[in-house]
Amino acid sequence: MQRRFLHIILAATEDGRYLAESAEAVIASSRACGVETCLTVAAPASVESAVRGALAAWPEIRILLIDTDSLARLYNSGAEVSVSEVILFLREGVLFHEAALRTLLESLALDASIGAVGPFTDRTVYSWQNLHGAHIQEGGEDPSAWLGRRITGPTDSIFLENVALLMRHRVFEQVGMFSAEFMGVGGEDIDLSFRLKCAGYHLLRTPVYVPHAGAELYDLFATER
């Protein structure tokens, strides 16, 4: 079977509240970039009704229902049915745009030694790397432009979160995928990052910003790198 170029695996982690917004944004971004994609939503079986309702407008989206609340297992289930060269792991609520997707794809293609790339976002559990986009916009500036003045290009990172994580499929399989030992959400991305580092890969954070539809629900801090 011929591999598609990009497989987007969107994990339903917010009970379906933001699935429609995330799906619409990433589909539009892919089309604007001229990228051939397939989109799979991996969701806990317990929220099937909410997920199917949220995605009713996109019958082409594959829905995988798994009896788990482990983000690692949700992502892995999507990867296991993927035939794509590149996978974008995406959390529900993240709102992609053309410039963000294009930048991530270009950054990953820079060198085979790059194991994964990720953006800045306002949805993170690590306050020191949060970018409070709404605060920057209130000052009349675009968050990505704000980043671009401070960071000239992709930079090496110790780890990347899987809020939005772009990887080559073969590299993801090579390092053993996400560890299914992690329950719920949290830690599986740090574990994967360290295994990528130990395998000799670079992790790049790109100077591009993607917002999260539910960011106002979380305690965020406006910080500079």
mmCIF file of C-alpha atoms in Angstrom:
data_model
loop_
_atom_site.group_PDB
_atom_site.id
_atom_site.type_symbol
_atom_site.label_atom_id
_atom_site.label_comp_id
_atom_site.label_asym_id
_atom_site.label_seq_id
_atom_site.Cartn_x
_atom_site.Cartn_y
_atom_site.Cartn_z
ATOM 1 C CA MET A 1 0.000 0.000 0.000
ATOM 2 C CA GLN A 2 1.321 3.450 -0.906
ATOM 3 C CA ARG A 3 1.979 5.687 2.062
ATOM 4 C CA ARG A 4 0.179 8.992 2.390
ATOM 5 C CA PHE A 5 2.375 11.962 3.208
ATOM 6 C CA LEU A 6 0.808 13.102 6.475
ATOM 7 C CA HIS A 7 -1.386 11.293 8.973
ATOM 8 C CA ILE A 8 -2.996 13.491 11.628
ATOM 9 C CA ILE A 9 -3.933 11.658 14.816
ATOM 10 C CA LEU A 10 -6.244 13.846 16.873
ATOM 11 C CA ALA A 11 -6.729 12.572 20.430
ATOM 12 C CA ALA A 12 -10.041 13.335 22.130
ATOM 13 C CA THR A 13 -8.876 14.457 25.564
ATOM 14 C CA GLU A 14 -11.468 17.131 26.390
ATOM 15 C CA ASP A 15 -14.654 15.007 26.146
ATOM 16 C CA GLY A 16 -15.272 16.214 22.598
ATOM 17 C CA ARG A 17 -15.811 19.880 23.511
ATOM 18 C CA TYR A 18 -13.260 21.179 21.004
ATOM 19 C CA LEU A 19 -13.042 18.338 18.477
ATOM 20 C CA ALA A 20 -14.977 20.152 15.749
ATOM 21 C CA GLU A 21 -12.807 23.272 16.069
ATOM 22 C CA SER A 22 -9.567 21.287 16.008
ATOM 23 C CA ALA A 23 -10.623 19.134 13.069
ATOM 24 C CA GLU A 24 -11.795 22.110 11.037
ATOM 25 C CA ALA A 25 -8.592 24.056 11.705
ATOM 26 C CA VAL A 26 -6.159 21.278 10.828
ATOM 27 C CA ILE A 27 -8.101 20.225 7.718
ATOM 28 C CA ALA A 28 -8.091 23.815 6.466
ATOM 29 C CA SER A 29 -4.375 24.150 7.241
ATOM 30 C CA SER A 30 -3.534 20.968 5.318
ATOM 31 C CA ARG A 31 -5.502 22.112 2.287
ATOM 32 C CA ALA A 32 -3.877 25.545 2.359
ATOM 33 C CA CYS A 33 -0.440 23.902 2.455
ATOM 34 C CA GLY A 34 -1.339 21.559 -0.398
ATOM 35 C CA VAL A 35 -0.516 18.546 1.772
ATOM 36 C CA GLU A 36 -2.159 15.175 1.215
ATOM 37 C CA THR A 37 -3.473 14.020 4.577
ATOM 38 C CA CYS A 38 -5.680 11.556 6.359
ATOM 39 C CA LEU A 39 -7.233 12.372 9.728
ATOM 40 C CA THR A 40 -7.948 9.885 12.493
ATOM 41 C CA VAL A 41 -9.613 10.765 15.781
ATOM 42 C CA ALA A 42 -8.625 8.424 18.610
ATOM 43 C CA ALA A 43 -11.082 8.637 21.494
ATOM 44 C CA PRO A 44 -11.991 6.849 24.717
ATOM 45 C CA ALA A 45 -14.990 4.603 24.116
ATOM 46 C CA SER A 46 -16.740 6.326 27.024
ATOM 47 C CA VAL A 47 -17.193 9.546 24.999
ATOM 48 C CA GLU A 48 -18.329 7.919 21.739
ATOM 49 C CA SER A 49 -21.604 9.841 21.529
ATOM 50 C CA ALA A 50 -19.968 13.246 22.011
ATOM 51 C CA VAL A 51 -17.205 12.440 19.520
ATOM 52 C CA ARG A 52 -19.540 11.234 16.779
ATOM 53 C CA GLY A 53 -21.766 14.259 17.298
ATOM 54 C CA ALA A 54 -18.843 16.680 17.083
ATOM 55 C CA LEU A 55 -17.528 15.110 13.874
ATOM 56 C CA ALA A 56 -20.844 14.574 12.096
ATOM 57 C CA ALA A 57 -19.889 17.117 9.406
ATOM 58 C CA TRP A 58 -16.779 15.142 8.403
ATOM 59 C CA PRO A 59 -17.768 11.568 7.443
ATOM 60 C CA GLU A 60 -14.301 11.108 5.933
ATOM 61 C CA ILE A 61 -12.654 11.267 9.369
ATOM 62 C CA ARG A 62 -11.801 7.848 10.780
ATOM 63 C CA ILE A 63 -12.868 7.394 14.400
ATOM 64 C CA LEU A 64 -11.037 4.888 16.584
ATOM 65 C CA LEU A 65 -12.707 4.080 19.886
ATOM 66 C CA ILE A 66 -10.462 2.560 22.548
ATOM 67 C CA ASP A 67 -11.415 1.452 26.036
ATOM 68 C CA THR A 68 -8.812 3.625 27.749
ATOM 69 C CA ASP A 69 -8.158 7.135 29.032
ATOM 70 C CA SER A 70 -4.405 6.819 28.362
ATOM 71 C CA LEU A 71 -3.217 9.429 25.871
ATOM 72 C CA ALA A 72 -0.256 7.188 25.024
ATOM 73 C CA ARG A 73 -2.578 4.343 24.036
ATOM 74 C CA LEU A 74 -4.867 6.660 22.074
ATOM 75 C CA TYR A 75 -1.948 7.985 20.041
ATOM 76 C CA ASN A 76 -0.439 4.524 19.569
ATOM 77 C CA SER A 77 -3.739 3.121 18.311
ATOM 78 C CA GLY A 78 -3.800 5.760 15.605
ATOM 79 C CA ALA A 79 -0.189 5.142 14.646
ATOM 80 C CA GLU A 80 -0.766 1.402 14.413
ATOM 81 C CA VAL A 81 -3.251 1.871 11.553
ATOM 82 C CA SER A 82 -1.198 4.592 9.866
ATOM 83 C CA VAL A 83 0.458 4.106 6.492
ATOM 84 C CA SER A 84 1.881 7.642 6.357
ATOM 85 C CA GLU A 85 5.470 8.800 6.155
ATOM 86 C CA VAL A 86 4.876 11.549 8.722
ATOM 87 C CA ILE A 87 2.519 11.697 11.705
ATOM 88 C CA LEU A 88 1.160 14.761 13.479
ATOM 89 C CA PHE A 89 0.063 13.905 17.029
ATOM 90 C CA LEU A 90 -2.498 16.508 18.044
ATOM 91 C CA ARG A 91 -4.457 17.122 21.232
ATOM 92 C CA GLU A 92 -8.106 18.125 21.099
ATOM 93 C CA GLY A 93 -8.442 21.889 21.299
ATOM 94 C CA VAL A 94 -5.279 22.830 19.416
ATOM 95 C CA LEU A 95 -6.137 25.179 16.553
ATOM 96 C CA PHE A 96 -3.660 24.787 13.707
ATOM 97 C CA HIS A 97 -3.159 27.355 10.971
ATOM 98 C CA GLU A 98 -1.360 27.239 7.638
ATOM 99 C CA ALA A 99 1.866 28.937 8.778
ATOM 100 C CA ALA A 100 2.200 26.622 11.781
ATOM 101 C CA LEU A 101 1.764 23.419 9.793
ATOM 102 C CA ARG A 102 4.059 24.609 7.018
ATOM 103 C CA THR A 103 6.771 25.594 9.507
ATOM 104 C CA LEU A 104 6.633 22.258 11.325
ATOM 105 C CA LEU A 105 6.833 20.277 8.075
ATOM 106 C CA GLU A 106 9.751 22.364 6.798
ATOM 107 C CA SER A 107 11.597 22.046 10.117
ATOM 108 C CA LEU A 108 11.244 18.254 10.237
ATOM 109 C CA ALA A 109 12.562 18.027 6.663
ATOM 110 C CA LEU A 110 15.763 19.939 7.479
ATOM 111 C CA ASP A 111 17.737 16.806 8.411
ATOM 112 C CA ALA A 112 17.227 13.094 9.049
ATOM 113 C CA SER A 113 18.703 13.538 12.537
ATOM 114 C CA ILE A 114 15.648 15.525 13.645
ATOM 115 C CA GLY A 115 13.441 13.172 15.604
ATOM 116 C CA ALA A 116 10.476 15.444 16.262
ATOM 117 C CA VAL A 117 9.380 19.069 16.073
ATOM 118 C CA GLY A 118 6.803 21.055 18.002
ATOM 119 C CA PRO A 119 5.421 24.594 18.303
ATOM 120 C CA PHE A 120 4.847 26.998 21.163
ATOM 121 C CA THR A 121 1.333 27.029 22.577
ATOM 122 C CA ASP A 122 -0.799 28.398 25.388
ATOM 123 C CA ARG A 123 -1.708 24.879 26.519
ATOM 124 C CA THR A 124 1.141 23.451 28.563
ATOM 125 C CA VAL A 125 1.718 22.195 32.073
ATOM 126 C CA TYR A 126 5.194 23.780 32.104
ATOM 127 C CA SER A 127 4.735 27.497 32.788
ATOM 128 C CA TRP A 128 8.293 28.390 31.772
ATOM 129 C CA GLN A 129 7.628 27.415 28.176
ATOM 130 C CA ASN A 130 4.073 28.716 27.908
ATOM 131 C CA LEU A 131 3.343 31.450 25.395
ATOM 132 C CA HIS A 132 0.334 33.514 26.471
ATOM 133 C CA GLY A 133 -0.880 34.363 22.992
ATOM 134 C CA ALA A 134 -3.979 36.243 24.139
ATOM 135 C CA HIS A 135 -1.839 38.580 26.234
ATOM 136 C CA ILE A 136 0.441 39.299 23.268
ATOM 137 C CA GLN A 137 -2.529 39.902 20.971
ATOM 138 C CA GLU A 138 -3.985 42.355 23.459
ATOM 139 C CA GLY A 139 -0.802 44.349 22.914
ATOM 140 C CA GLY A 140 -1.550 44.472 19.205
ATOM 141 C CA GLU A 141 0.969 41.886 18.048
ATOM 142 C CA ASP A 142 0.801 38.473 16.407
ATOM 143 C CA PRO A 143 2.256 35.788 18.732
ATOM 144 C CA SER A 144 4.265 34.120 15.942
ATOM 145 C CA ALA A 145 5.723 37.494 14.917
ATOM 146 C CA TRP A 146 6.575 38.124 18.565
ATOM 147 C CA LEU A 147 8.398 34.799 18.672
ATOM 148 C CA GLY A 148 10.171 35.471 15.390
ATOM 149 C CA ARG A 149 11.822 38.580 16.806
ATOM 150 C CA ARG A 150 13.244 36.627 19.731
ATOM 151 C CA ILE A 151 14.015 33.258 18.142
ATOM 152 C CA THR A 152 15.439 33.244 14.625
ATOM 153 C CA GLY A 153 14.759 29.594 13.826
ATOM 154 C CA PRO A 154 14.069 26.122 15.229
ATOM 155 C CA THR A 155 16.022 25.493 18.422
ATOM 156 C CA ASP A 156 17.115 22.322 20.204
ATOM 157 C CA SER A 157 14.837 21.327 23.050
ATOM 158 C CA ILE A 158 15.381 18.927 25.939
ATOM 159 C CA PHE A 159 11.892 17.546 25.429
ATOM 160 C CA LEU A 160 8.723 18.253 23.470
ATOM 161 C CA GLU A 161 5.130 17.952 24.611
ATOM 162 C CA ASN A 162 2.655 15.997 22.535
ATOM 163 C CA VAL A 163 0.060 18.761 22.452
ATOM 164 C CA ALA A 164 1.235 19.071 18.841
ATOM 165 C CA LEU A 165 4.119 16.807 17.846
ATOM 166 C CA LEU A 166 5.306 16.063 14.305
ATOM 167 C CA MET A 167 7.424 12.946 13.694
ATOM 168 C CA ARG A 168 8.496 10.566 10.964
ATOM 169 C CA HIS A 169 6.532 7.339 11.242
ATOM 170 C CA ARG A 170 9.616 5.122 11.027
ATOM 171 C CA VAL A 171 11.356 7.036 13.830
ATOM 172 C CA PHE A 172 8.295 6.749 16.070
ATOM 173 C CA GLU A 173 8.272 2.981 15.555
ATOM 174 C CA GLN A 174 12.056 2.725 15.916
ATOM 175 C CA VAL A 175 12.057 4.156 19.443
ATOM 176 C CA GLY A 176 9.113 2.044 20.583
ATOM 177 C CA MET A 177 6.183 4.494 20.274
ATOM 178 C CA PHE A 178 4.619 6.012 23.405
ATOM 179 C CA SER A 179 4.918 3.870 26.484
ATOM 180 C CA ALA A 180 1.540 2.277 27.206
ATOM 181 C CA GLU A 181 2.494 2.159 30.888
ATOM 182 C CA PHE A 182 1.435 5.798 31.253
ATOM 183 C CA MET A 183 -2.186 6.126 32.338
ATOM 184 C CA GLY A 184 -4.246 9.254 31.746
ATOM 185 C CA VAL A 185 -2.420 12.254 30.341
ATOM 186 C CA GLY A 186 1.106 13.316 31.212
ATOM 187 C CA GLY A 187 4.636 11.953 31.189
ATOM 188 C CA GLU A 188 4.369 9.876 28.035
ATOM 189 C CA ASP A 189 5.777 12.723 25.924
ATOM 190 C CA ILE A 190 8.734 13.327 28.243
ATOM 191 C CA ASP A 191 9.511 9.610 28.205
ATOM 192 C CA LEU A 192 9.388 9.517 24.402
ATOM 193 C CA SER A 193 11.563 12.625 24.173
ATOM 194 C CA PHE A 194 14.273 11.060 26.310
ATOM 195 C CA ARG A 195 14.233 7.876 24.241
ATOM 196 C CA LEU A 196 14.573 9.946 21.070
ATOM 197 C CA LYS A 197 17.520 11.795 22.625
ATOM 198 C CA CYS A 198 19.161 8.535 23.676
ATOM 199 C CA ALA A 199 18.768 7.285 20.089
ATOM 200 C CA GLY A 200 20.736 10.308 18.875
ATOM 201 C CA TYR A 201 17.893 12.432 17.510
ATOM 202 C CA HIS A 202 17.434 16.186 17.855
ATOM 203 C CA LEU A 203 14.173 17.675 19.125
ATOM 204 C CA LEU A 204 13.306 21.064 17.661
ATOM 205 C CA ARG A 205 10.909 23.671 18.975
ATOM 206 C CA THR A 206 9.882 25.977 16.146
ATOM 207 C CA PRO A 207 9.225 29.718 16.567
ATOM 208 C CA VAL A 208 5.565 29.390 15.682
ATOM 209 C CA TYR A 209 2.497 29.626 17.895
ATOM 210 C CA VAL A 210 -0.691 27.549 17.929
ATOM 211 C CA PRO A 211 -3.511 28.397 20.355
ATOM 212 C CA HIS A 212 -5.711 26.013 22.309
ATOM 213 C CA ALA A 213 -9.469 26.594 22.259
ATOM 214 C CA GLY A 214 -9.740 25.817 25.970
ATOM 215 C CA ALA A 215 -6.672 27.682 27.185
ATOM 216 C CA GLU A 216 -8.755 30.030 29.320
ATOM 217 C CA LEU A 217 -9.571 27.033 31.524
ATOM 218 C CA TYR A 218 -5.984 26.735 32.673
ATOM 219 C CA ASP A 219 -3.669 28.799 34.873
ATOM 220 C CA LEU A 220 -1.329 30.414 32.342
ATOM 221 C CA PHE A 221 1.639 32.703 32.706
ATOM 222 C CA ALA A 222 3.075 35.199 30.225
ATOM 223 C CA THR A 223 6.750 34.260 30.048
ATOM 224 C CA GLU A 224 9.637 34.850 27.677
ATOM 225 C CA ARG A 225 12.046 32.142 26.604
#
